[in-house]
Amino acid sequence: MRLLLVEDDEHIGRALQTGLAQQGHAVDWLQDGVAAELAARDGQYDAILLDLGLPRQDGMQVISHLRRDGYAAPILIITSRDEIRDRVEGLDSGADDFIVKPFDLEELGARLRAAHRRAMGRSQAAVVHGDIRIDPAARQVTRAGLAVSLTGREFMLLLHLLEHRGHVRTRAQLQESLYNWNSDIESNAIEVHVHNLRRKLGKDLIRTVHSQGYVIDNA
Amino acid sequence: MPEPRGWSLRTRLLVLLVCLAAALFGTSAVLNWRAHHEASDRLFDDSLRGSAHLLLQLAEHEMAEHGEVLGLALLQAETQPGPAGFHFQIWTPDMLAAAGAGAGSGSALQAPLLPFAAEVERFGWTTVNGASWRSYSTWNRPRTLHIQIAQEPTRHAALDRLALWRIAGGAAFLLAMAAVLMWVVVDATFRPLHRTAASVGERSEQDLREVDTAGVPREVRPLVDALNRLLLRIRSALQTERRFTADAAHELRTPLAAIRANAQVLVAARDQAEREATARDLLASVDRSTRLVEQLLALARADQPLHDDKLREVDLADVAREQLAVHRDRAEQCGVELRGTLQPGATRADPALLSVMVRNLLDNALRYTPPGGRITVATGAHEEGPVLTVEDDGPGIPEPERERVFERFHRLPGQKATGSGLGLSIVRRVADVHGARVAIAAGEGEKGTRVSVRFRQAA
Ligand SMILES: Nc1ncnc2c1ncn2[C@@H]1O[C@H](COP(=O)(O)OP(=O)(O)OP(=O)(O)O)[C@@H](O)[C@H]1O
Ligand SMILES: [Mg+2]
């Protein structure tokens, strides 16, 4: 998933960014509320992780501004305020989840997946396409019941294409969903990943749409 | 209930009232008895006088008939002293003269020694057979006969005693009634007080609501009001305490979250570089929570009331010099020039707390002043009292924030350097317990920060 992390605390922010990257996500990390709002508006984030006490603009304001303008991606609040009142207020203002510090990184990952799943309108944790089955939590892929080994990026790319089944994704969109700002991307990185996926899962899985991008057709 | 009950207003009031009533009833009884006594004396005297005149009449009669009063002698013989007996003697003027000359002795009664004419009648006391008898002497109208009569007052005394018992008994009964009534009235009067006391006494330690003043008498109102004011103060102190605990717990969450996240990331580290960077962050997070706990402890320590036995004669210059020495290395590392312009400034203070104060001020200056900056610690005795200032030429604290930075956990928005936000709260608290005043201003040339602490003149 491509994630926006907004956390003003240096230590937590860095740890979260690394930790979520370890789980295969591409994470952009910002430290103030105004920048966060701007980034959310023009980025393609699958979810936002948001601290509440932020410089320049409070997290709560960020949420209400984004939601007011119809921002749809899941927003998860991460905060040390743990009173019921704060939770209620946070969820009511449009947040999808409320996570209190200190938290467990695994649990945070699970909540992220759940929020994302809900946003994609799925109720099943696993994503199934023909004989391919993807378990996002375990990051496992099976084809006809046999495990297929994918790298983190390949996995994310497959999931992304499956989640947008039937819609052509441009190379730029795919790049954005896989890499955060800090990564230096090889110009043919997406092609390499697609090539690998075809090799591992069958060459008909991903269709190239000439001069546009790639798509996985509905089964 | 505490063991020594103290004195009871109710008991005291009751005892005083009963004593007062006893005194009043007693006085009234005595007066009553005196009046009765006088009345009964008068009655007794009247009857004595009546008897005397009756006897005189009889004697006149005898004299007129027989020339002497023999019959009366018989009468005298018959009326031997008994329960209501009396003695009497009847004299003619010549006999009296004789008696006056010393004759007539042997008689129980003495003849009047005064000239006859002087007294017409006279009451008195005389001794008969060793007992005190009431006597009466008088003349008949033509002054031809004189009578002396005496009666034993035994019956009289018995009557008096009876009256005395009655009066005393009545008084005692009334007193008892009055005491009971007073007890009832006093008890009823004190009931609202008991109600108030009970309503306070039954409370749990959590219940710091105001005591209801409805139905509290005006005299007790100041006490209840004072109690309510105290409760209000306790409430707000407790609230501050609670807020502080909540804040502290809240503030601890952030470094703890950092520790936990870093530890998890460390476990799943993908390469050596990631492992090292995460371990460094983990250490920094641990240091940060340690710092927070230390600052919390320092604040708690500074929050305690200052005891006299901790106070010493302290020279601010000495405290500053010591802290300057401690921070010299760090200043060098930060690339900041650290200077002291130290003049003696004596005050009475707790040296340990003063050190904590200066340390926090220096720590701020070092933390927030960028490399190449300059920090000056100055002490000296001003006219109003000794002063300590710590000045830097760093970013400064904007005017509207200069009060707020003293609040617990308050940090300037967007502050990059780590910190717990307690340093200046500690400084203010230390100043407060010493009666000193802290103020933040801009440094020289409207640049940087100058924190000055003005102490009171050492008395
Ligand atoms: N000398 C200074 N220059 C600029 N800003 C300062 C200075 N001293 C304090 N501040 C600001 O005031 C805030 C409160 O300071 P305070 O010392 O109370 O807390 P802290 O330094 O953040 O934490 P700590 O409890 O670790 O000292 C700081 O966060 C900082 O923003
Ligand atoms: Mg400080």
XYZ file of C-alpha atoms and ligand atoms in Angstrom:
710
model
C 0.000 0.000 0.000
C 1.038 3.542 -0.507
C 0.718 5.310 2.828
C 0.954 8.845 4.112
C 2.292 9.010 7.647
C 1.863 12.273 9.522
C 3.708 12.254 12.828
C 5.641 15.115 14.351
C 7.661 12.995 16.734
C 10.996 12.205 15.161
C 11.546 8.822 16.798
C 8.086 7.432 16.312
C 7.875 8.755 12.777
C 11.094 7.149 11.659
C 10.283 3.860 13.369
C 6.836 3.771 11.786
C 8.164 4.543 8.356
C 10.738 1.760 8.570
C 8.343 -0.656 10.238
C 5.649 -0.169 7.616
C 8.226 -0.468 4.856
C 9.219 -3.796 6.424
C 5.604 -4.831 5.951
C 5.880 -3.978 2.268
C 4.284 -0.564 2.226
C 5.582 2.566 0.575
C 5.414 5.275 3.197
C 5.717 9.049 2.888
C 6.346 10.743 6.197
C 5.394 14.331 6.969
C 5.607 16.228 10.228
C 3.098 19.015 10.018
C -0.600 19.342 9.395
C -0.574 21.806 6.521
C 1.929 19.817 4.471
C -0.036 16.660 5.232
C -3.250 18.123 3.876
C -1.529 19.273 0.680
C 0.179 15.918 0.158
C -3.048 14.000 0.733
C -4.845 16.128 -1.863
C -2.459 15.489 -4.698
C -1.087 12.053 -3.792
C -2.601 8.671 -4.483
C -2.548 7.276 -0.988
C -4.285 4.070 -0.025
C -4.479 5.251 3.569
C -3.338 8.027 5.868
C -1.884 7.499 9.328
C -2.389 10.704 11.252
C -1.176 11.957 14.626
C -3.479 14.517 16.234
C -1.165 16.985 17.945
C 0.586 18.438 14.923
C 2.338 21.728 14.341
C 0.697 24.304 12.080
C -2.590 22.427 11.839
C -4.184 19.963 14.186
C -4.805 16.425 12.895
C -8.508 16.816 13.553
C -8.615 19.802 11.229
C -6.761 17.873 8.549
C -9.430 15.159 8.687
C -12.380 17.499 8.597
C -10.933 19.528 5.725
C -10.211 16.411 3.662
C -13.559 14.786 4.373
C -15.417 18.003 3.686
C -13.928 17.944 0.211
C -14.898 14.333 -0.346
C -11.550 12.685 0.334
C -12.281 8.955 0.336
C -9.162 7.048 1.418
C -9.125 5.588 4.928
C -7.649 7.782 7.651
C -6.313 6.165 10.809
C -5.641 8.306 13.836
C -2.548 7.468 15.870
C -2.476 9.410 19.098
C -1.616 9.387 22.756
C -4.963 10.938 23.642
C -6.976 7.994 24.783
C -10.109 9.415 26.279
C -13.428 8.155 24.990
C -14.306 11.712 24.075
C -11.261 11.943 21.805
C -12.077 8.624 20.140
C -15.673 9.562 19.524
C -14.707 12.959 18.206
C -12.032 11.461 15.969
C -14.243 8.770 14.497
C -17.153 11.163 14.064
C -15.036 13.665 12.212
C -14.371 11.028 9.561
C -11.496 8.875 10.754
C -11.748 5.141 10.082
C -9.835 3.919 13.080
C -8.306 5.208 16.284
C -5.038 3.750 17.509
C -3.595 4.734 20.868
C 0.125 4.981 21.532
C 1.981 2.855 22.355
C 0.759 0.398 19.752
C 1.898 -2.827 18.171
C 3.247 -2.556 14.638
C 1.650 -5.868 13.599
C -1.708 -4.722 14.871
C -1.277 -1.404 13.118
C -0.614 -3.304 9.898
C -3.741 -5.402 10.393
C -5.871 -2.364 11.037
C -4.470 -0.727 7.939
C -5.361 -3.768 5.834
C -8.819 -3.922 7.338
C -9.453 -0.249 6.675
C -8.172 -0.636 3.138
C -10.335 -3.696 2.570
C -13.398 -1.850 3.710
C -12.505 1.046 1.461
C -12.211 -1.338 -1.479
C -15.581 -2.827 -0.632
C -14.238 -6.294 0.121
C -15.343 -8.344 3.061
C -12.937 -11.207 2.525
C -9.395 -10.782 3.678
C -8.092 -12.789 0.760
C -8.190 -11.588 -2.816
C -8.993 -14.306 -5.368
C -8.582 -14.138 -9.129
C -9.027 -17.344 -11.067
C -6.682 -19.873 -9.506
C -4.606 -17.139 -7.901
C -5.227 -16.380 -4.287
C -3.611 -13.540 -2.343
C -3.498 -13.275 1.436
C -2.557 -9.665 2.175
C -2.048 -10.279 5.901
C 0.422 -13.114 5.455
C 1.710 -11.619 2.195
C 1.353 -15.011 0.594
C 0.293 -15.834 -2.920
C -0.811 -19.262 -4.118
C -1.502 -20.397 -7.612
C -3.663 -23.526 -7.868
C -2.883 -24.159 -4.207
C 0.881 -23.908 -4.675
C 2.802 -21.139 -2.959
C 4.407 -18.584 -5.238
C 7.270 -16.519 -3.909
C 7.080 -12.809 -4.723
C 9.197 -9.849 -3.647
C 7.571 -7.071 -1.650
C 7.190 -4.809 -4.675
C 5.878 -7.597 -6.906
C 3.344 -8.449 -4.271
C 2.219 -4.834 -3.925
C 1.986 -4.445 -7.694
C -0.117 -7.597 -8.045
C -2.423 -6.515 -5.243
C -2.784 -3.061 -6.700
C -3.662 -4.321 -10.141
C -6.130 -6.827 -8.701
C -7.760 -4.149 -6.596
C -8.256 -2.100 -9.740
C -9.328 -5.056 -11.820
C -10.660 -4.057 -15.218
C -9.166 -0.571 -14.993
C -6.037 0.342 -16.829
C -3.321 1.667 -14.546
C -0.678 3.942 -15.998
C 2.949 3.403 -15.289
C 2.999 6.631 -13.245
C 0.083 5.441 -11.138
C 1.747 2.124 -10.544
C 5.004 3.791 -9.607
C 3.273 6.043 -7.190
C 1.590 3.123 -5.485
C 4.875 1.274 -5.053
C 7.468 3.877 -4.200
C 7.668 6.654 -1.680
C 9.335 9.988 -2.383
C 12.684 8.919 -1.113
C 13.145 5.984 -3.456
C 15.211 6.362 -6.546
C 13.350 4.463 -9.204
C 14.886 2.839 -12.213
C 13.030 4.025 -15.293
C 12.058 0.472 -16.252
C 11.269 -0.704 -12.719
C 7.575 -1.338 -13.415
C 8.338 -3.304 -16.562
C 10.755 -5.464 -14.620
C 8.158 -6.203 -11.939
C 5.472 -6.971 -14.536
C 7.865 -9.240 -16.329
C 8.605 -11.127 -13.103
C 4.925 -11.441 -12.240
C 4.149 -12.883 -15.674
C 6.998 -15.295 -15.268
C 5.778 -16.510 -11.889
C 1.999 -16.411 -12.420
C 1.456 -16.904 -16.138
C 1.917 -14.546 -19.024
C -1.788 -13.893 -19.599
C -2.436 -12.512 -16.173
C -1.390 -8.947 -16.872
C -2.341 -7.383 -20.186
C -0.332 -4.520 -21.636
C -2.480 -1.714 -22.987
C -0.399 -0.127 -25.650
C 1.076 3.253 -24.714
C -1.247 3.432 -21.712
C -0.306 0.970 -19.041
C -1.301 -2.387 -17.612
C -4.518 -4.062 -16.542
C -5.726 -7.333 -15.060
C -9.014 -8.124 -16.749
C -12.032 -9.335 -14.841
C -12.022 -13.115 -14.754
C -14.121 9.509 66.240
C -10.939 11.039 67.741
C -10.370 10.025 71.389
C -10.280 13.404 73.171
C -13.734 14.746 72.536
C -12.914 18.327 73.534
C -15.474 20.348 75.345
C -19.033 20.312 74.227
C -20.771 23.549 73.518
C -24.054 21.873 74.202
C -23.019 20.405 77.545
C -21.458 23.664 78.599
C -24.540 25.633 77.655
C -26.748 23.160 79.431
C -24.645 23.159 82.583
C -24.495 26.948 82.607
C -28.225 27.245 82.105
C -28.978 24.727 84.832
C -26.558 26.481 87.209
C -28.165 29.775 86.421
C -31.608 28.331 86.957
C -30.450 26.714 90.204
C -29.082 30.041 91.413
C -32.314 31.825 90.527
C -34.555 29.175 92.003
C -32.303 28.997 95.095
C -32.418 32.749 95.636
C -36.122 32.772 95.137
C -36.492 29.904 97.614
C -34.371 31.689 100.186
C -36.337 34.893 99.760
C -39.532 32.932 99.967
C -38.408 31.205 103.061
C -37.347 34.484 104.634
C -40.718 35.999 103.883
C -42.437 32.988 105.274
C -40.229 33.114 108.313
C -41.015 36.730 108.975
C -44.696 36.163 108.475
C -44.719 33.216 110.826
C -42.667 35.196 113.374
C -45.183 37.975 113.174
C -48.017 35.515 113.574
C -46.313 33.972 116.581
C -45.686 37.386 118.066
C -49.276 38.360 117.445
C -50.520 35.313 119.245
C -48.065 35.993 122.098
C -49.308 39.531 122.292
C -52.901 38.284 122.188
C -52.230 35.909 125.046
C -50.542 38.681 127.014
C -53.455 41.035 126.631
C -55.910 38.318 127.483
C -53.960 37.589 130.649
C -53.764 41.266 131.468
C -57.524 41.542 131.152
C -57.980 38.564 133.412
C -55.526 40.055 135.867
C -57.292 43.437 135.842
C -60.478 41.624 136.495
C -58.967 39.743 139.413
C -57.465 42.891 140.769
C -60.775 44.631 140.614
C -62.491 41.773 142.377
C -59.890 40.520 144.820
C -57.153 43.080 144.940
C -54.675 40.498 143.835
C -54.006 38.078 141.010
C -53.947 34.752 142.718
C -56.058 33.056 140.121
C -53.472 33.790 137.609
C -50.839 32.153 139.684
C -52.932 29.041 139.446
C -53.199 29.494 135.759
C -49.500 29.870 135.669
C -49.099 26.619 137.477
C -51.379 24.887 135.054
C -49.677 26.119 131.996
C -46.371 24.437 132.599
C -44.046 24.622 129.674
C -45.138 21.966 127.250
C -45.468 21.702 123.555
C -47.423 24.954 123.470
C -46.764 26.097 126.928
C -45.734 29.514 128.069
C -44.619 31.302 131.195
C -45.846 34.589 132.287
C -45.493 36.988 135.194
C -47.695 39.851 136.147
C -46.349 42.732 138.093
C -47.744 45.753 139.769
C -45.650 48.890 139.635
C -44.477 48.511 143.229
C -43.511 44.917 142.728
C -41.756 45.945 139.633
C -39.866 48.573 141.486
C -38.820 45.927 143.910
C -37.821 43.656 141.147
C -36.032 46.559 139.621
C -34.160 46.817 142.845
C -33.034 43.275 142.554
C -35.864 41.472 144.269
C -38.088 38.923 142.580
C -35.125 36.799 141.773
C -35.742 33.141 141.351
C -38.179 33.958 138.697
C -37.321 32.880 135.218
C -37.976 36.320 133.934
C -36.144 39.400 134.883
C -38.041 42.495 135.554
C -37.418 45.224 133.073
C -34.643 47.353 134.413
C -35.626 50.359 132.423
C -37.977 52.972 133.718
C -41.493 51.720 133.268
C -42.625 54.631 131.288
C -39.990 54.220 128.708
C -41.395 51.186 127.044
C -44.953 50.362 126.456
C -44.317 46.976 124.949
C -41.338 44.976 123.953
C -40.481 41.682 122.268
C -37.324 39.901 123.003
C -35.593 36.640 123.698
C -34.931 35.133 127.031
C -33.320 31.987 128.269
C -35.538 29.497 129.992
C -34.033 26.239 131.181
C -31.185 26.687 128.765
C -33.453 27.190 125.740
C -34.160 30.390 123.915
C -37.746 31.533 124.396
C -39.640 34.311 122.750
C -40.675 36.896 125.294
C -43.058 39.751 125.331
C -43.729 42.362 127.951
C -46.368 45.046 128.073
C -48.510 47.205 130.297
C -52.217 47.396 130.548
C -53.714 50.649 129.450
C -53.904 52.417 132.806
C -50.390 51.157 133.565
C -51.396 49.448 136.735
C -50.211 46.007 135.650
C -47.193 44.794 133.771
C -47.000 41.405 132.121
C -44.085 39.403 130.936
C -44.792 36.380 128.878
C -42.514 33.873 127.183
C -43.238 30.972 124.949
C -41.066 28.113 123.764
C -40.594 28.417 120.030
C -40.501 24.667 119.426
C -43.728 24.420 117.553
C -42.818 27.514 115.640
C -39.517 25.983 114.505
C -41.199 22.781 113.414
C -43.629 24.779 111.326
C -40.762 26.695 109.810
C -38.908 23.547 108.943
C -41.943 22.175 107.215
C -42.260 25.353 105.176
C -38.565 25.183 104.408
C -38.884 21.673 102.993
C -41.856 22.701 100.964
C -40.128 25.658 99.484
C -36.893 23.786 98.847
C -38.751 20.798 97.420
C -40.800 22.998 95.130
C -37.697 24.775 93.949
C -35.894 21.483 93.313
C -38.836 20.115 91.369
C -39.110 23.229 89.227
C -35.383 23.139 88.672
C -35.580 19.557 87.480
C -38.432 20.432 85.132
C -36.530 23.429 83.836
C -33.423 21.309 83.304
C -35.356 18.794 81.224
C -36.973 21.546 79.156
C -33.630 23.237 78.675
C -32.096 19.982 77.558
C -34.847 19.535 74.995
C -34.540 23.099 73.756
C -30.755 23.116 73.652
C -30.723 19.768 71.902
C -33.200 20.990 69.289
C -31.169 24.156 68.822
C -27.999 22.189 68.231
C -29.589 19.710 65.864
C -28.814 21.648 62.640
C -25.206 21.718 63.748
C -25.226 17.977 64.211
C -26.886 17.542 60.860
C -24.169 19.603 59.200
C -21.441 17.752 61.086
C -22.990 14.412 60.207
C -23.325 15.335 56.541
C -19.637 16.215 56.476
C -18.638 13.249 58.616
C -20.405 10.697 56.422
C -18.643 11.820 53.284
C -16.134 9.720 51.469
C -12.734 11.222 50.749
C -13.817 11.546 47.139
C -16.760 13.714 47.964
C -15.516 17.290 48.012
C -18.822 18.949 47.174
C -19.689 22.076 49.082
C -21.424 21.658 52.418
C -25.050 22.684 52.113
C -25.566 26.037 53.831
C -29.354 25.774 53.845
C -30.641 25.608 57.418
C -27.273 26.467 58.890
C -27.627 29.107 61.633
C -26.010 32.462 61.073
C -23.479 31.905 63.870
C -22.184 28.711 62.284
C -22.265 30.104 58.765
C -18.706 31.537 58.864
C -17.387 28.113 59.832
C -19.271 26.356 57.051
C -18.226 29.041 54.591
C -14.611 28.648 55.612
C -14.967 24.904 55.238
C -16.434 25.333 51.790
C -13.628 27.619 50.776
C -11.154 25.031 51.982
C -12.994 22.327 50.064
C -12.857 24.466 46.960
C -9.118 24.875 47.349
C -8.650 21.162 47.900
C -10.832 20.457 44.888
C -8.799 22.663 42.620
C -5.521 21.345 44.031
C -6.735 17.818 43.452
C -7.853 18.697 39.978
C -4.434 20.119 39.190
C -2.910 16.959 40.573
C -5.167 14.761 38.475
C -4.552 16.770 35.380
C -0.856 16.531 36.047
C -0.972 12.757 36.465
C -3.041 12.422 33.316
C -0.688 14.732 31.443
C 2.320 12.829 32.714
C 0.847 9.500 31.639
C -0.070 11.001 28.308
C 3.393 12.436 27.799
C 4.992 9.126 28.679
C 3.040 7.398 25.943
C 4.982 9.106 23.192
C 8.495 7.974 24.209
C 7.109 4.562 25.129
C 5.478 4.257 21.726
C 8.786 5.191 20.158
C 10.598 2.562 22.214
C 8.107 -0.120 21.303
C 7.982 0.715 17.615
C 11.754 0.904 17.373
C 12.160 -2.405 19.174
C 9.752 -4.086 16.764
C 11.445 -2.533 13.776
C 14.793 -3.670 15.146
C 13.572 -7.263 15.415
C 12.456 -7.210 11.781
C 15.437 -5.202 10.505
C 16.241 -6.054 6.892
C 19.883 -5.047 6.871
C 22.709 -3.944 9.092
C 22.299 -0.237 8.356
C 18.613 -0.392 9.301
C 19.479 -2.321 12.432
C 22.026 0.259 13.532
C 19.884 3.279 12.791
C 16.934 1.740 14.603
C 19.043 0.776 17.594
C 20.286 4.355 17.824
C 16.716 5.646 17.722
C 15.731 3.105 20.307
C 18.463 4.348 22.631
C 17.449 7.942 22.034
C 13.837 7.073 22.887
C 14.919 5.401 26.091
C 16.982 8.471 26.981
C 13.999 10.639 26.262
C 11.712 8.737 28.620
C 14.427 8.768 31.245
C 14.696 12.522 30.842
C 10.926 12.881 31.118
C 10.798 10.827 34.294
C 13.687 12.829 35.757
C 11.975 16.093 34.919
C 8.737 14.810 36.444
C 10.590 13.896 39.625
C 12.333 17.258 39.719
C 8.983 18.972 39.362
C 7.438 16.831 42.079
C 10.357 17.681 44.348
C 10.082 21.386 43.621
C 6.342 21.164 44.217
C 6.775 20.336 47.859
C 6.512 23.142 50.366
C 9.916 24.486 51.311
C 11.101 23.598 54.814
C 13.112 26.049 56.855
C 15.807 23.509 57.633
C 16.657 23.318 53.911
C 17.304 27.051 53.683
C 20.895 28.285 53.631
C 22.696 31.496 52.922
C 23.455 31.015 49.242
C 25.437 33.160 46.872
C 23.825 32.998 43.426
C 27.275 33.468 41.919
C 28.428 30.186 43.495
C 25.467 28.249 42.114
C 25.957 29.770 38.659
C 29.702 29.073 38.699
C 29.118 25.449 39.559
C 26.547 24.962 36.785
C 28.725 26.806 34.269
C 31.494 24.325 34.992
C 29.126 21.394 34.579
C 27.905 22.635 31.187
C 31.210 23.752 29.744
C 31.837 20.539 27.784
C 28.393 20.438 26.313
C 28.682 24.070 25.229
C 31.881 23.221 23.424
C 30.214 20.289 21.683
C 27.336 22.534 20.623
C 29.761 25.164 19.388
C 28.272 27.757 21.684
C 30.189 30.280 23.736
C 29.333 30.101 27.427
C 30.161 33.089 29.633
C 29.518 34.187 33.170
C 29.460 37.700 34.628
C 29.136 36.806 38.259
C 28.751 39.375 41.036
C 27.852 38.240 44.551
C 24.117 38.012 45.193
C 23.305 36.512 48.553
C 19.903 35.075 49.341
C 18.344 32.465 51.572
C 17.409 29.441 49.518
C 17.544 25.695 49.099
C 20.859 25.253 47.219
C 19.756 21.964 45.612
C 16.649 23.573 44.119
C 18.636 26.571 42.920
C 21.007 24.226 41.094
C 18.059 22.495 39.436
C 16.737 25.883 38.358
C 19.995 27.100 36.837
C 20.587 23.732 35.208
C 17.237 23.871 33.437
C 17.819 27.424 32.240
C 21.267 26.568 30.934
C 19.924 23.387 29.360
C 17.331 25.386 27.437
C 19.852 27.950 26.306
C 22.202 25.230 25.088
C 19.467 23.197 23.466
C 17.767 25.960 21.541
C 20.726 28.170 20.640
C 22.247 27.221 17.292
C 26.022 26.756 16.950
C 27.990 29.999 16.956
C 25.676 31.490 19.528
C 26.581 32.960 22.859
C 25.113 32.296 26.287
C 25.675 34.584 29.244
C 24.867 33.784 32.847
C 24.850 36.841 35.095
C 24.320 37.217 38.822
C 24.398 40.248 41.058
C 22.767 42.214 43.815
C 20.336 44.817 42.573
C 18.528 47.362 44.629
C 15.373 45.241 44.938
C 17.324 42.066 45.631
C 19.665 39.502 44.110
C 19.087 38.661 40.429
C 20.121 35.793 38.188
C 19.773 35.981 34.405
C 20.482 33.484 31.654
C 20.629 35.048 28.241
C 21.179 33.609 24.774
C 21.090 34.930 21.229
C 19.127 31.981 19.837
C 15.703 31.996 18.168
C 14.000 33.573 21.174
C 10.491 33.007 22.473
C 7.803 35.120 20.798
C 6.007 37.576 23.068
C 2.627 35.779 23.135
C 4.299 32.522 24.210
C 6.332 33.966 27.059
C 3.753 33.082 29.720
C 2.605 29.811 28.192
C 6.054 28.211 28.061
C 5.887 28.052 31.865
C 2.923 25.708 31.641
C 3.582 22.057 32.133
C 4.361 20.173 28.922
C 3.955 23.265 26.834
C 6.500 23.547 24.053
C 6.697 26.008 21.240
C 4.702 24.657 18.287
C 6.899 22.961 15.718
C 9.780 22.662 18.153
C 12.269 20.311 16.544
C 14.621 19.711 19.466
C 13.362 17.065 21.859
C 12.284 17.997 25.326
C 9.591 17.200 27.816
C 8.231 20.713 28.218
C 8.797 20.699 31.965
C 12.016 22.677 32.369
C 10.479 26.115 32.692
C 7.640 24.788 34.897
C 10.324 23.545 37.259
C 12.088 26.913 37.123
C 8.871 28.750 37.928
C 8.024 26.379 40.744
C 11.464 26.773 42.347
C 11.126 30.539 42.040
C 7.659 30.428 43.586
C 8.695 28.503 46.679
C 11.506 31.006 47.207
C 9.258 33.988 46.663
C 11.262 34.899 43.578
C 9.876 36.131 40.258
C 10.783 34.721 36.827
C 10.313 36.694 33.649
C 11.188 36.073 30.027
C 12.246 38.899 27.774
C 14.125 39.227 24.538
C 17.886 39.296 24.834
C 20.242 42.102 23.879
C 19.315 43.841 20.655
C 15.845 42.226 20.728
C 17.495 38.923 19.847
C 17.346 35.625 21.664
C 15.968 34.918 25.099
C 16.671 36.419 28.491
C 15.254 34.672 31.520
C 15.675 36.617 34.745
C 14.943 35.455 38.269
C 14.577 38.169 40.902
C 14.979 36.994 44.457
C 13.910 38.694 47.598
C 16.445 40.582 49.642
C 18.057 38.181 52.110
C 16.560 39.295 55.425
N 16.337 29.617 25.566
C 15.297 29.323 24.779
N 15.280 29.709 23.491
C 14.223 29.399 22.699
N 13.158 28.702 23.099
C 13.118 28.304 24.365
C 14.171 28.578 25.269
N 13.839 28.060 26.468
C 12.657 27.465 26.311
N 12.206 27.595 25.058
C 10.934 27.095 24.537
O 10.062 26.892 25.619
C 9.619 25.550 25.650
C 9.473 25.094 27.077
O 10.736 24.946 27.669
P 10.928 23.940 28.846
O 12.317 24.053 29.359
O 9.821 24.151 29.785
O 10.699 22.531 28.166
P 11.647 21.709 27.225
O 12.976 22.365 27.148
O 10.916 21.518 25.960
O 11.737 20.320 27.949
P 12.628 19.906 29.228
O 11.648 19.587 30.289
O 13.355 18.717 28.785
O 13.496 21.066 29.575
C 10.666 24.775 24.879
O 10.092 23.650 24.275
C 11.109 25.771 23.856
O 10.249 25.743 22.764
Mg 13.994 22.775 28.844
